[in-house]
Protein backbone atom coordinates (compact mmCIF):
# COMPACT_ATOMS: atom_id res chain seq x y z
CA UNK A 1 0.00 0.00 0.00
CA UNK A 2 1.46 3.38 -0.97
CA UNK A 3 0.77 6.61 0.92
CA UNK A 4 -1.98 7.77 -1.46
CA UNK A 5 -3.84 4.49 -0.94
CA UNK A 6 -3.30 4.77 2.82
CA UNK A 7 -4.75 8.28 2.87
CA UNK A 8 -7.81 7.01 0.99
CA UNK A 9 -8.37 4.27 3.60
CA UNK A 10 -7.93 6.67 6.53
CA UNK A 11 -10.20 9.25 4.90
CA UNK A 12 -12.90 6.59 4.52
CA UNK A 13 -12.56 5.73 8.22
CA UNK A 14 -12.82 9.43 9.09
CA UNK A 15 -16.06 9.69 7.12
CA UNK A 16 -17.60 6.51 8.51
CA UNK A 17 -16.50 7.13 12.12
CA UNK A 18 -17.00 3.47 12.96
CA UNK A 19 -15.17 2.08 15.99
CA UNK A 20 -13.29 -1.08 15.08
CA UNK A 21 -13.04 -2.38 18.63
CA UNK A 22 -9.60 -3.80 17.84
CA UNK A 23 -7.19 -2.68 15.17
CA UNK A 24 -6.33 -6.25 14.15
CA UNK A 25 -9.95 -6.86 13.14
CA UNK A 26 -9.45 -4.77 10.01
CA UNK A 27 -6.04 -5.45 8.40
CA UNK A 28 -6.49 -2.83 5.67
CA UNK A 29 -6.82 -0.08 8.31
CA UNK A 30 -3.83 -1.45 10.22
CA UNK A 31 -1.88 -1.48 6.95
CA UNK A 32 -2.85 2.12 6.18
CA UNK A 33 -1.68 3.39 9.57
CA UNK A 34 1.68 1.65 9.41
CA UNK A 35 2.33 2.75 5.84
CA UNK A 36 3.45 6.04 7.43
CA UNK A 37 5.54 4.39 10.15
CA UNK A 38 9.27 4.85 9.53
CA UNK A 39 10.05 1.85 11.74
CA UNK A 40 9.79 -0.42 8.70
CA UNK A 41 12.73 1.43 7.13
CA UNK A 42 14.80 0.64 10.21
CA UNK A 43 13.71 -3.01 10.34
CA UNK A 44 14.42 -3.53 6.65
CA UNK A 45 17.97 -2.16 7.06
CA UNK A 46 18.47 -4.39 10.10
CA UNK A 47 17.55 -7.53 8.18
CA UNK A 48 19.65 -6.61 5.15
CA UNK A 49 22.68 -5.88 7.34
CA UNK A 50 22.44 -9.20 9.18
CA UNK A 51 21.17 -11.64 6.53
CA UNK A 52 22.77 -12.24 3.09
CA UNK A 53 20.50 -11.93 0.04
CA UNK A 54 19.13 -15.22 -1.20
CA UNK A 55 18.74 -16.58 2.34
CA UNK A 56 15.67 -18.46 3.50
CA UNK A 57 13.86 -16.44 6.17
CA UNK A 58 11.00 -17.36 8.50
CA UNK A 59 9.09 -14.26 9.61
CA UNK A 60 7.13 -14.84 12.83
CA UNK A 61 4.26 -12.40 13.41
CA UNK A 62 4.31 -11.20 9.81
CA UNK A 63 1.08 -9.17 10.15
CA UNK A 64 -0.08 -7.51 6.94
CA UNK A 65 3.18 -8.24 5.14
CA UNK A 66 4.69 -4.75 4.98
CA UNK A 67 8.20 -6.01 5.68
CA UNK A 68 7.78 -9.11 3.52
CA UNK A 69 6.82 -6.94 0.57
CA UNK A 70 10.07 -5.00 0.96
CA UNK A 71 12.24 -8.11 1.26
CA UNK A 72 10.76 -10.90 -0.81
CA UNK A 73 12.45 -9.90 -4.06
CA UNK A 74 15.84 -10.64 -2.48
CA UNK A 75 14.98 -13.37 0.03
CA UNK A 76 12.96 -16.60 0.15
CA UNK A 77 10.42 -15.88 2.88
CA UNK A 78 7.83 -17.90 4.76
CA UNK A 79 5.56 -15.82 7.00
CA UNK A 80 3.51 -17.03 9.96
CA UNK A 81 0.87 -15.22 12.00
CA UNK A 82 -1.73 -16.39 14.51
CA UNK A 83 -4.45 -14.12 13.07
CA UNK A 84 -6.42 -15.59 10.17
CA UNK A 85 -7.43 -12.06 9.07
CA UNK A 86 -3.78 -11.05 8.85
CA UNK A 87 -2.84 -14.26 7.05
CA UNK A 88 -5.56 -13.79 4.43
CA UNK A 89 -4.55 -10.17 3.84
CA UNK A 90 -0.84 -10.98 3.68
CA UNK A 91 -1.42 -13.78 1.15
CA UNK A 92 -3.15 -11.33 -1.19
CA UNK A 93 -0.50 -8.65 -0.71
CA UNK A 94 2.69 -10.72 -1.09
CA UNK A 95 4.08 -13.52 -3.24
CA UNK A 96 5.45 -15.45 -0.28
CA UNK A 97 4.16 -18.54 1.51
CA UNK A 98 2.03 -17.44 4.48
CA UNK A 99 0.81 -19.82 7.21
CA UNK A 100 -1.57 -19.47 10.16
CA UNK A 101 0.50 -20.61 13.10
CA UNK A 102 1.53 -19.55 16.59
CA UNK A 103 5.18 -19.06 17.52
CA UNK A 104 4.92 -21.91 20.04
CA UNK A 105 3.52 -24.33 17.43
CA UNK A 106 6.29 -24.22 14.82
CA UNK A 107 7.39 -27.64 13.50
CA UNK A 108 10.27 -26.60 11.23
CA UNK A 109 13.71 -28.15 11.72
CA UNK A 110 16.90 -26.78 10.13
CA UNK A 111 14.82 -25.18 7.37
CA UNK A 112 15.88 -21.53 7.52
CA UNK A 113 19.01 -19.40 7.38
CA UNK A 114 17.37 -16.77 9.59
CA UNK A 115 14.26 -16.16 11.67
CA UNK A 116 12.92 -12.66 12.22
CA UNK A 117 10.36 -11.90 14.90
CA UNK A 118 9.84 -8.17 14.40
CA UNK A 119 7.00 -5.76 15.13
CA UNK A 120 6.96 -6.10 18.96
CA UNK A 121 4.68 -9.13 19.01
CA UNK A 122 7.24 -10.96 21.18
CA UNK A 123 5.91 -8.85 24.07
CA UNK A 124 2.55 -10.63 23.91
CA UNK A 125 4.12 -13.93 24.96
CA UNK A 126 4.06 -15.10 28.56
CA UNK A 127 7.42 -16.17 30.02
CA UNK A 128 6.89 -19.88 29.33
CA UNK A 129 5.53 -19.18 25.86
CA UNK A 130 8.50 -16.95 25.06
CA UNK A 131 10.95 -19.68 26.07
CA UNK A 132 9.03 -22.29 24.05
CA UNK A 133 9.09 -20.00 21.02
CA UNK A 134 12.85 -19.41 21.29
CA UNK A 135 13.44 -23.16 21.49
CA UNK A 136 11.30 -23.65 18.37
CA UNK A 137 13.29 -20.95 16.58
CA UNK A 138 16.56 -22.67 17.49
CA UNK A 139 15.35 -25.93 15.95
CA UNK A 140 14.11 -24.22 12.80
CA UNK A 141 17.37 -22.40 12.02
CA UNK A 142 20.32 -23.98 10.22
CA UNK A 143 23.70 -24.12 11.91
CA UNK A 144 25.28 -20.67 11.63
CA UNK A 145 21.91 -19.02 11.06
CA UNK A 146 20.61 -15.98 12.93
CA UNK A 147 17.58 -14.96 14.96
CA UNK A 148 16.58 -11.28 14.91
CA UNK A 149 13.82 -10.01 17.19
CA UNK A 150 12.62 -6.77 18.76
CA UNK A 151 10.69 -5.94 21.91
CA UNK A 152 9.52 -3.28 24.30
CA UNK A 153 11.79 -2.88 27.34
CA UNK A 154 12.13 -0.63 30.42
CA UNK A 155 8.41 0.12 30.33
CA UNK A 156 8.31 0.96 34.04
CA UNK A 157 9.98 4.27 33.17
CA UNK A 158 8.36 4.75 29.75
CA UNK A 159 6.63 7.99 28.88
CA UNK A 160 3.99 8.55 26.24
CA UNK A 161 5.45 8.13 22.73
CA UNK A 162 3.92 10.46 20.12
CA UNK A 163 4.22 10.82 16.34
CA UNK A 164 2.50 12.93 13.68
CA UNK A 165 2.27 12.17 9.94
CA UNK A 166 0.79 14.44 7.26
CA UNK A 167 -0.05 13.64 3.66
CA UNK A 168 -2.42 15.18 1.08
CA UNK A 169 -4.11 17.41 3.66
CA UNK A 170 -4.78 14.56 6.07
CA UNK A 171 -3.10 14.30 9.48
CA UNK A 172 -2.52 11.10 11.47
CA UNK A 173 -1.41 11.51 15.08
CA UNK A 174 -0.38 8.42 17.03
CA UNK A 175 0.48 7.96 20.69
CA UNK A 176 1.49 4.99 22.83
CA UNK A 177 0.88 5.16 26.58
CA UNK A 178 1.78 2.63 29.27
CA UNK A 179 0.03 1.65 32.52
CA UNK A 180 1.94 -0.69 34.83
CA UNK A 181 0.47 -3.97 36.05
CA UNK A 182 3.73 -5.36 37.42
CA UNK A 183 5.64 -7.25 34.76
CA UNK A 184 2.71 -6.72 32.39
CA UNK A 185 1.53 -3.38 31.06
CA UNK A 186 -1.64 -2.08 29.50
CA UNK A 187 -0.35 -0.48 26.33
CA UNK A 188 -2.80 2.02 24.86
CA UNK A 189 -2.41 2.93 21.21
CA UNK A 190 -4.32 6.02 20.05
CA UNK A 191 -4.77 7.02 16.42
CA UNK A 192 -6.28 10.45 15.64
CA UNK A 193 -7.24 11.17 12.02
CA UNK A 194 -7.88 14.84 11.15
CA UNK A 195 -8.85 16.64 7.95
CA UNK A 196 -10.59 19.98 7.37
CA UNK A 197 -11.63 20.23 11.02
CA UNK A 198 -13.10 16.70 11.08
CA UNK A 199 -11.66 14.25 13.62
CA UNK A 200 -11.88 10.54 14.38
CA UNK A 201 -9.98 8.77 17.15
CA UNK A 202 -9.44 5.05 17.56
CA UNK A 203 -8.16 3.67 20.88
CA UNK A 204 -6.65 0.18 20.83
CA UNK A 205 -5.54 -1.47 24.12
CA UNK A 206 -3.21 -4.42 24.56
CA UNK A 207 -1.70 -6.39 27.44
CA UNK A 208 2.06 -6.66 26.82
CA UNK A 209 5.01 -7.88 28.89
CA UNK A 210 8.10 -5.72 29.38
CA UNK A 211 11.25 -7.73 28.56
CA UNK A 212 14.51 -6.63 30.15
CA UNK A 213 17.79 -6.80 28.25
CA UNK A 214 19.35 -9.23 30.74
CA UNK A 215 16.30 -11.50 30.72
CA UNK A 216 16.20 -11.58 26.92
CA UNK A 217 19.89 -12.48 26.70
CA UNK A 218 19.48 -15.20 29.35
CA UNK A 219 16.49 -16.74 27.58
CA UNK A 220 18.25 -16.74 24.21
CA UNK A 221 21.28 -18.46 25.70
CA UNK A 222 19.07 -20.99 27.53
CA UNK A 223 17.52 -21.87 24.15
CA UNK A 224 21.01 -22.58 22.80
CA UNK A 225 21.86 -19.37 20.94
CA UNK A 226 25.34 -17.84 21.08
CA UNK A 227 26.96 -14.52 20.12
CA UNK A 228 23.91 -12.70 21.50
CA UNK A 229 23.89 -8.96 20.93
CA UNK A 230 21.15 -6.79 22.43
CA UNK A 231 21.01 -3.05 21.76
CA UNK A 232 18.67 -0.06 21.65
CA UNK A 233 16.32 0.18 18.69
CA UNK A 234 15.10 3.45 17.13
CA UNK A 235 17.50 5.27 19.48
CA UNK A 236 15.00 4.74 22.30
CA UNK A 237 15.38 3.34 25.82
CA UNK A 238 12.02 1.58 25.43
CA UNK A 239 12.75 -0.51 22.32
CA UNK A 240 15.46 -3.13 21.86
CA UNK A 241 16.74 -5.47 19.18
CA UNK A 242 18.49 -8.78 19.69
CA UNK A 243 20.61 -10.69 17.18
CA UNK A 244 21.70 -14.22 18.08
CA UNK A 245 23.39 -17.07 16.26
CA UNK A 246 22.95 -20.84 16.23
CA UNK A 247 26.22 -22.78 16.46
Coordinates of C-alpha atoms in Angstrom, one line a residue:
X1 CA 0.0 0.0 0.0
X2 CA 1.5 3.4 -1.0
X3 CA 0.8 6.6 0.9
X4 CA -2.0 7.8 -1.5
X5 CA -3.8 4.5 -0.9
X6 CA -3.3 4.8 2.8
X7 CA -4.7 8.3 2.9
X8 CA -7.8 7.0 1.0
X9 CA -8.4 4.3 3.6
X10 CA -7.9 6.7 6.5
X11 CA -10.2 9.2 4.9
X12 CA -12.9 6.6 4.5
X13 CA -12.6 5.7 8.2
X14 CA -12.8 9.4 9.1
X15 CA -16.1 9.7 7.1
X16 CA -17.6 6.5 8.5
X17 CA -16.5 7.1 12.1
X18 CA -17.0 3.5 13.0
X19 CA -15.2 2.1 16.0
X20 CA -13.3 -1.1 15.1
X21 CA -13.0 -2.4 18.6
X22 CA -9.6 -3.8 17.8
X23 CA -7.2 -2.7 15.2
X24 CA -6.3 -6.2 14.1
X25 CA -10.0 -6.9 13.1
X26 CA -9.5 -4.8 10.0
X27 CA -6.0 -5.4 8.4
X28 CA -6.5 -2.8 5.7
X29 CA -6.8 -0.1 8.3
X30 CA -3.8 -1.4 10.2
X31 CA -1.9 -1.5 7.0
X32 CA -2.8 2.1 6.2
X33 CA -1.7 3.4 9.6
X34 CA 1.7 1.7 9.4
X35 CA 2.3 2.8 5.8
X36 CA 3.5 6.0 7.4
X37 CA 5.5 4.4 10.2
X38 CA 9.3 4.9 9.5
X39 CA 10.0 1.9 11.7
X40 CA 9.8 -0.4 8.7
X41 CA 12.7 1.4 7.1
X42 CA 14.8 0.6 10.2
X43 CA 13.7 -3.0 10.3
X44 CA 14.4 -3.5 6.6
X45 CA 18.0 -2.2 7.1
X46 CA 18.5 -4.4 10.1
X47 CA 17.5 -7.5 8.2
X48 CA 19.6 -6.6 5.2
X49 CA 22.7 -5.9 7.3
X50 CA 22.4 -9.2 9.2
X51 CA 21.2 -11.6 6.5
X52 CA 22.8 -12.2 3.1
X53 CA 20.5 -11.9 0.0
X54 CA 19.1 -15.2 -1.2
X55 CA 18.7 -16.6 2.3
X56 CA 15.7 -18.5 3.5
X57 CA 13.9 -16.4 6.2
X58 CA 11.0 -17.4 8.5
X59 CA 9.1 -14.3 9.6
X60 CA 7.1 -14.8 12.8
X61 CA 4.3 -12.4 13.4
X62 CA 4.3 -11.2 9.8
X63 CA 1.1 -9.2 10.2
X64 CA -0.1 -7.5 6.9
X65 CA 3.2 -8.2 5.1
X66 CA 4.7 -4.7 5.0
X67 CA 8.2 -6.0 5.7
X68 CA 7.8 -9.1 3.5
X69 CA 6.8 -6.9 0.6
X70 CA 10.1 -5.0 1.0
X71 CA 12.2 -8.1 1.3
X72 CA 10.8 -10.9 -0.8
X73 CA 12.4 -9.9 -4.1
X74 CA 15.8 -10.6 -2.5
X75 CA 15.0 -13.4 0.0
X76 CA 13.0 -16.6 0.2
X77 CA 10.4 -15.9 2.9
X78 CA 7.8 -17.9 4.8
X79 CA 5.6 -15.8 7.0
X80 CA 3.5 -17.0 10.0
X81 CA 0.9 -15.2 12.0
X82 CA -1.7 -16.4 14.5
X83 CA -4.4 -14.1 13.1
X84 CA -6.4 -15.6 10.2
X85 CA -7.4 -12.1 9.1
X86 CA -3.8 -11.1 8.8
X87 CA -2.8 -14.3 7.1
X88 CA -5.6 -13.8 4.4
X89 CA -4.6 -10.2 3.8
X90 CA -0.8 -11.0 3.7
X91 CA -1.4 -13.8 1.1
X92 CA -3.1 -11.3 -1.2
X93 CA -0.5 -8.7 -0.7
X94 CA 2.7 -10.7 -1.1
X95 CA 4.1 -13.5 -3.2
X96 CA 5.4 -15.4 -0.3
X97 CA 4.2 -18.5 1.5
X98 CA 2.0 -17.4 4.5
X99 CA 0.8 -19.8 7.2
X100 CA -1.6 -19.5 10.2
X101 CA 0.5 -20.6 13.1
X102 CA 1.5 -19.5 16.6
X103 CA 5.2 -19.1 17.5
X104 CA 4.9 -21.9 20.0
X105 CA 3.5 -24.3 17.4
X106 CA 6.3 -24.2 14.8
X107 CA 7.4 -27.6 13.5
X108 CA 10.3 -26.6 11.2
X109 CA 13.7 -28.2 11.7
X110 CA 16.9 -26.8 10.1
X111 CA 14.8 -25.2 7.4
X112 CA 15.9 -21.5 7.5
X113 CA 19.0 -19.4 7.4
X114 CA 17.4 -16.8 9.6
X115 CA 14.3 -16.2 11.7
X116 CA 12.9 -12.7 12.2
X117 CA 10.4 -11.9 14.9
X118 CA 9.8 -8.2 14.4
X119 CA 7.0 -5.8 15.1
X120 CA 7.0 -6.1 19.0
X121 CA 4.7 -9.1 19.0
X122 CA 7.2 -11.0 21.2
X123 CA 5.9 -8.8 24.1
X124 CA 2.5 -10.6 23.9
X125 CA 4.1 -13.9 25.0
X126 CA 4.1 -15.1 28.6
X127 CA 7.4 -16.2 30.0
X128 CA 6.9 -19.9 29.3
X129 CA 5.5 -19.2 25.9
X130 CA 8.5 -17.0 25.1
X131 CA 10.9 -19.7 26.1
X132 CA 9.0 -22.3 24.0
X133 CA 9.1 -20.0 21.0
X134 CA 12.8 -19.4 21.3
X135 CA 13.4 -23.2 21.5
X136 CA 11.3 -23.7 18.4
X137 CA 13.3 -21.0 16.6
X138 CA 16.6 -22.7 17.5
X139 CA 15.4 -25.9 16.0
X140 CA 14.1 -24.2 12.8
X141 CA 17.4 -22.4 12.0
X142 CA 20.3 -24.0 10.2
X143 CA 23.7 -24.1 11.9
X144 CA 25.3 -20.7 11.6
X145 CA 21.9 -19.0 11.1
X146 CA 20.6 -16.0 12.9
X147 CA 17.6 -15.0 15.0
X148 CA 16.6 -11.3 14.9
X149 CA 13.8 -10.0 17.2
X150 CA 12.6 -6.8 18.8
X151 CA 10.7 -5.9 21.9
X152 CA 9.5 -3.3 24.3
X153 CA 11.8 -2.9 27.3
X154 CA 12.1 -0.6 30.4
X155 CA 8.4 0.1 30.3
X156 CA 8.3 1.0 34.0
X157 CA 10.0 4.3 33.2
X158 CA 8.4 4.7 29.7
X159 CA 6.6 8.0 28.9
X160 CA 4.0 8.5 26.2
X161 CA 5.4 8.1 22.7
X162 CA 3.9 10.5 20.1
X163 CA 4.2 10.8 16.3
X164 CA 2.5 12.9 13.7
X165 CA 2.3 12.2 9.9
X166 CA 0.8 14.4 7.3
X167 CA -0.1 13.6 3.7
X168 CA -2.4 15.2 1.1
X169 CA -4.1 17.4 3.7
X170 CA -4.8 14.6 6.1
X171 CA -3.1 14.3 9.5
X172 CA -2.5 11.1 11.5
X173 CA -1.4 11.5 15.1
X174 CA -0.4 8.4 17.0
X175 CA 0.5 8.0 20.7
X176 CA 1.5 5.0 22.8
X177 CA 0.9 5.2 26.6
X178 CA 1.8 2.6 29.3
X179 CA 0.0 1.7 32.5
X180 CA 1.9 -0.7 34.8
X181 CA 0.5 -4.0 36.1
X182 CA 3.7 -5.4 37.4
X183 CA 5.6 -7.2 34.8
X184 CA 2.7 -6.7 32.4
X185 CA 1.5 -3.4 31.1
X186 CA -1.6 -2.1 29.5
X187 CA -0.4 -0.5 26.3
X188 CA -2.8 2.0 24.9
X189 CA -2.4 2.9 21.2
X190 CA -4.3 6.0 20.1
X191 CA -4.8 7.0 16.4
X192 CA -6.3 10.4 15.6
X193 CA -7.2 11.2 12.0
X194 CA -7.9 14.8 11.1
X195 CA -8.8 16.6 8.0
X196 CA -10.6 20.0 7.4
X197 CA -11.6 20.2 11.0
X198 CA -13.1 16.7 11.1
X199 CA -11.7 14.2 13.6
X200 CA -11.9 10.5 14.4
X201 CA -10.0 8.8 17.2
X202 CA -9.4 5.0 17.6
X203 CA -8.2 3.7 20.9
X204 CA -6.6 0.2 20.8
X205 CA -5.5 -1.5 24.1
X206 CA -3.2 -4.4 24.6
X207 CA -1.7 -6.4 27.4
X208 CA 2.1 -6.7 26.8
X209 CA 5.0 -7.9 28.9
X210 CA 8.1 -5.7 29.4
X211 CA 11.2 -7.7 28.6
X212 CA 14.5 -6.6 30.1
X213 CA 17.8 -6.8 28.2
X214 CA 19.3 -9.2 30.7
X215 CA 16.3 -11.5 30.7
X216 CA 16.2 -11.6 26.9
X217 CA 19.9 -12.5 26.7
X218 CA 19.5 -15.2 29.4
X219 CA 16.5 -16.7 27.6
X220 CA 18.2 -16.7 24.2
X221 CA 21.3 -18.5 25.7
X222 CA 19.1 -21.0 27.5
X223 CA 17.5 -21.9 24.2
X224 CA 21.0 -22.6 22.8
X225 CA 21.9 -19.4 20.9
X226 CA 25.3 -17.8 21.1
X227 CA 27.0 -14.5 20.1
X228 CA 23.9 -12.7 21.5
X229 CA 23.9 -9.0 20.9
X230 CA 21.1 -6.8 22.4
X231 CA 21.0 -3.1 21.8
X232 CA 18.7 -0.1 21.6
X233 CA 16.3 0.2 18.7
X234 CA 15.1 3.5 17.1
X235 CA 17.5 5.3 19.5
X236 CA 15.0 4.7 22.3
X237 CA 15.4 3.3 25.8
X238 CA 12.0 1.6 25.4
X239 CA 12.7 -0.5 22.3
X240 CA 15.5 -3.1 21.9
X241 CA 16.7 -5.5 19.2
X242 CA 18.5 -8.8 19.7
X243 CA 20.6 -10.7 17.2
X244 CA 21.7 -14.2 18.1
X245 CA 23.4 -17.1 16.3
X246 CA 22.9 -20.8 16.2
X247 CA 26.2 -22.8 16.5

